[in-house]
Coordinates of N, CA and C in Angstrom, one line a residue:
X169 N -20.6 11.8 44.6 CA -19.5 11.7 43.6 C -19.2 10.3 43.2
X170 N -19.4 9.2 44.2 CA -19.0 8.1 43.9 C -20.0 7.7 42.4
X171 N -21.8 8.3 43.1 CA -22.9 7.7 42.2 C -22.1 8.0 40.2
X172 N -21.3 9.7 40.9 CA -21.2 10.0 38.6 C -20.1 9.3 38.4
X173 N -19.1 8.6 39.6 CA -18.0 8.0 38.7 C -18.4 6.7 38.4
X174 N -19.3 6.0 39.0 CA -19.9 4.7 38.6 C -20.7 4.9 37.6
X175 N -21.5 6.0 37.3 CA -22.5 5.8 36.3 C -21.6 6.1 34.7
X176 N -20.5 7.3 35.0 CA -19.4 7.3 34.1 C -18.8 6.2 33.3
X177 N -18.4 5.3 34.4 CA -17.7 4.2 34.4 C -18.5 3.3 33.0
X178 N -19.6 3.5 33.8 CA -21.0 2.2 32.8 C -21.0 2.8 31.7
X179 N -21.5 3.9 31.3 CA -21.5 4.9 29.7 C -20.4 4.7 29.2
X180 N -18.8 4.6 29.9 CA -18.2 4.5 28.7 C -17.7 2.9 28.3
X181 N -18.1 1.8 29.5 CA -17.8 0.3 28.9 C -18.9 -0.2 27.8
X182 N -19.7 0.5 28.0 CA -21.3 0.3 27.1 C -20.6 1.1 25.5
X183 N -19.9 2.3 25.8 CA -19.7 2.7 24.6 C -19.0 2.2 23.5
X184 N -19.4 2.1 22.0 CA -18.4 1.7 21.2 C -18.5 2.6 20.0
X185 N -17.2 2.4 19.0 CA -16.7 3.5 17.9 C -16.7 2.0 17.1
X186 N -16.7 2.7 15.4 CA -17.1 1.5 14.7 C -16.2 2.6 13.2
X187 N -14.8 2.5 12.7 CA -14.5 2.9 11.7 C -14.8 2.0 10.0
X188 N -15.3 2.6 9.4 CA -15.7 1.8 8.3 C -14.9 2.2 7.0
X189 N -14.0 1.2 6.3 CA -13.4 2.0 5.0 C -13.9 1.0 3.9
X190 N -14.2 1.7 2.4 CA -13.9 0.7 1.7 C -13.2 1.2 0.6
X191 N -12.8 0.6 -0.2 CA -11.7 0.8 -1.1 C -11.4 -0.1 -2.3
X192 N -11.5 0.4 -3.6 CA -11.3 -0.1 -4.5 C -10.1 0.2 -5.0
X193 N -9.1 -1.2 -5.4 CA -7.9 -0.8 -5.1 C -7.0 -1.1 -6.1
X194 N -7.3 -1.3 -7.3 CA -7.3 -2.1 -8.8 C -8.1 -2.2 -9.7
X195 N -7.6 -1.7 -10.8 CA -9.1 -1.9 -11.7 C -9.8 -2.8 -12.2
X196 N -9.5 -4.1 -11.5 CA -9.9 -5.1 -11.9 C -11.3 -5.0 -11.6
X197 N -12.6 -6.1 -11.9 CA -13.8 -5.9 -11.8 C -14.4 -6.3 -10.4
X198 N -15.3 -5.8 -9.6 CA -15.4 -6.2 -8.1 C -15.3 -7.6 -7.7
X199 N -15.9 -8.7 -8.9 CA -16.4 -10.0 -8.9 C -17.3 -10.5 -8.2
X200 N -17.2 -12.1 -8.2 CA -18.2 -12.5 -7.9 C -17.8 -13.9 -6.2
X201 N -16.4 -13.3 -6.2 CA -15.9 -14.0 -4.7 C -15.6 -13.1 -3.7
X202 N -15.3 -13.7 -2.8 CA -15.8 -12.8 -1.7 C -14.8 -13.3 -0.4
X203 N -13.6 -12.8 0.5 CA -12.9 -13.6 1.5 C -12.9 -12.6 2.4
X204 N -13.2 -13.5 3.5 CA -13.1 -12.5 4.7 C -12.2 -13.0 6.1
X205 N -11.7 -12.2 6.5 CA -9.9 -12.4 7.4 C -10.9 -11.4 8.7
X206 N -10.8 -12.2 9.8 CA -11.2 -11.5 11.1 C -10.3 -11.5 12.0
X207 N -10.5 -10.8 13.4 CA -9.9 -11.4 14.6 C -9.8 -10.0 15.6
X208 N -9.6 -10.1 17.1 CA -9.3 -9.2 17.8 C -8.3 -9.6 18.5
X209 N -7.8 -8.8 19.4 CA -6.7 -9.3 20.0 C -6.5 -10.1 20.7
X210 N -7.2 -10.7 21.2 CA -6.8 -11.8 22.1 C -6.9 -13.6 20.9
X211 N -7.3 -13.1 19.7 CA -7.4 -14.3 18.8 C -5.8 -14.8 18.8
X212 N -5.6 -15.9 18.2 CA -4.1 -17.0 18.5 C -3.5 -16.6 17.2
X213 N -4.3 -16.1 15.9 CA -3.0 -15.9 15.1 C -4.9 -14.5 14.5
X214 N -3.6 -13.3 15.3 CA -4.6 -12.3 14.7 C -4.2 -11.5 13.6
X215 N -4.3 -12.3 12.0 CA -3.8 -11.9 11.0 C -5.3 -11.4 10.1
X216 N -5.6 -10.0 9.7 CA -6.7 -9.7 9.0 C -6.6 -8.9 8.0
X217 N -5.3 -9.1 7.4 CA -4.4 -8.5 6.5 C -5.4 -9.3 4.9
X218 N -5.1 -8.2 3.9 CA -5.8 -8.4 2.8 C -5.4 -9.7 2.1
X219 N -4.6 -9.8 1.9 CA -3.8 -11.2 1.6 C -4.6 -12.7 2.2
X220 N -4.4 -12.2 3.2 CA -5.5 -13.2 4.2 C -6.5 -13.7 3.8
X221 N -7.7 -12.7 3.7 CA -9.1 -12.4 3.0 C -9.2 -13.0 1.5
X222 N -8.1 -13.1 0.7 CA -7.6 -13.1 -0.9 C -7.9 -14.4 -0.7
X223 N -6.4 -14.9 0.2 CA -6.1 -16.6 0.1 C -7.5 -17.3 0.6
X224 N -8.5 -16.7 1.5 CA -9.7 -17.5 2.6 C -10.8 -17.5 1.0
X225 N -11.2 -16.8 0.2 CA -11.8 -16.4 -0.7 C -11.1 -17.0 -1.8
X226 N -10.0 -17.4 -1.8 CA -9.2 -18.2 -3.1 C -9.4 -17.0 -4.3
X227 N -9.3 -15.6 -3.9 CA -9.0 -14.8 -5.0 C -8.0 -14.5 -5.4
X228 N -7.8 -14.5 -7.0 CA -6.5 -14.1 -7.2 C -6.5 -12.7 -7.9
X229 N -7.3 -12.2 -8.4 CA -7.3 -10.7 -8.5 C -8.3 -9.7 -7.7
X230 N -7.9 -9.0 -6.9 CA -8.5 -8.3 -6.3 C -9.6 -7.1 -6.6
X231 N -10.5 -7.1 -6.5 CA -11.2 -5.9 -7.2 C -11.5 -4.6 -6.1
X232 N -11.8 -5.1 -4.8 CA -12.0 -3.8 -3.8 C -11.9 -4.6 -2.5
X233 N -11.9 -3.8 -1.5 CA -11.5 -4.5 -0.6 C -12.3 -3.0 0.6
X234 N -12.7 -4.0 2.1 CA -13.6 -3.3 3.3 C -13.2 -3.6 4.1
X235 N -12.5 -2.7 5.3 CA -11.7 -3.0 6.3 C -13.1 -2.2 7.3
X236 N -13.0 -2.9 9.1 CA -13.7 -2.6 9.5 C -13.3 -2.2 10.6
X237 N -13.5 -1.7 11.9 CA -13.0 -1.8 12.8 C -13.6 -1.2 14.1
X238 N -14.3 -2.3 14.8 CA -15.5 -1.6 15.6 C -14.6 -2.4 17.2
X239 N -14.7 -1.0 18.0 CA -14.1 -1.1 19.6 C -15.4 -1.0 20.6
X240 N -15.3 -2.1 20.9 CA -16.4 -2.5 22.1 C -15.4 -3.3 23.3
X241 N -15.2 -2.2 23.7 CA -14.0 -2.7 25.2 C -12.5 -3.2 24.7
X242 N -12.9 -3.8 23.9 CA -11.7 -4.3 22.6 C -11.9 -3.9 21.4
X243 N -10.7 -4.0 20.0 CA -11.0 -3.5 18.9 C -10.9 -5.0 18.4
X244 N -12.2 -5.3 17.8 CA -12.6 -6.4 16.4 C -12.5 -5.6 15.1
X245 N -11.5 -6.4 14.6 CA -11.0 -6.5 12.9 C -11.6 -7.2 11.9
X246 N -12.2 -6.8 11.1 CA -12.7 -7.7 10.0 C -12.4 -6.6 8.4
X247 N -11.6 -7.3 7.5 CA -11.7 -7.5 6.3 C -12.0 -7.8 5.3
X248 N -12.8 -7.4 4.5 CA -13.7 -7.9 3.3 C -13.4 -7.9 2.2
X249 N -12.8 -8.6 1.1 CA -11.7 -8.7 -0.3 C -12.8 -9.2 -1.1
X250 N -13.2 -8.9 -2.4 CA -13.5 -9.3 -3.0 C -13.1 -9.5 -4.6
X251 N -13.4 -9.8 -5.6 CA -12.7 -10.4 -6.6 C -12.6 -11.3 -7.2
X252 N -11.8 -11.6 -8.7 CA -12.1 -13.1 -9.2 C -10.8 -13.9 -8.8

């Protein structure tokens, strides 16, 4: 019993989920800039908010935007804004 709750244990710290969105969210044109806002939780300022991604990319109109969010023992956040 001990061997399936150890081997349990391994399968599921090894396991990860990975949600993928993207979205186009203005009809503005996709462009040709590109800002990306990361972080997981233990980061010091874990802001991955679109705004974020906009100001890191110096965009000021948004054309679509890719949110990601893959859990590998923790959940990592990354944002993808693109636009002029």
């Amino acid at each position: 019993m001990k061997k399936l709750t150890l081997l349990a244990a391994v399968i599921f710290s090894l396991s990860s989920c990975v949600v993928y969105e993207s979205h186009t969210v203005t009809g503005n044109p996709i462009g040709t800039k590109k800002g990306i806002a990361k972080g997981h939780i233990f980061s010091k300022n874990l802001d991955f908010t679109m705004s974020t991604a906009a100001k890191k990319g110096k965009i000021d109109k948004i054309g679509s935007v890719d949110t990601k969010v893959t859990v590998f023992l923790i959940p990592f956040y990354k944002t993808v804004v693109t636009g002029e």
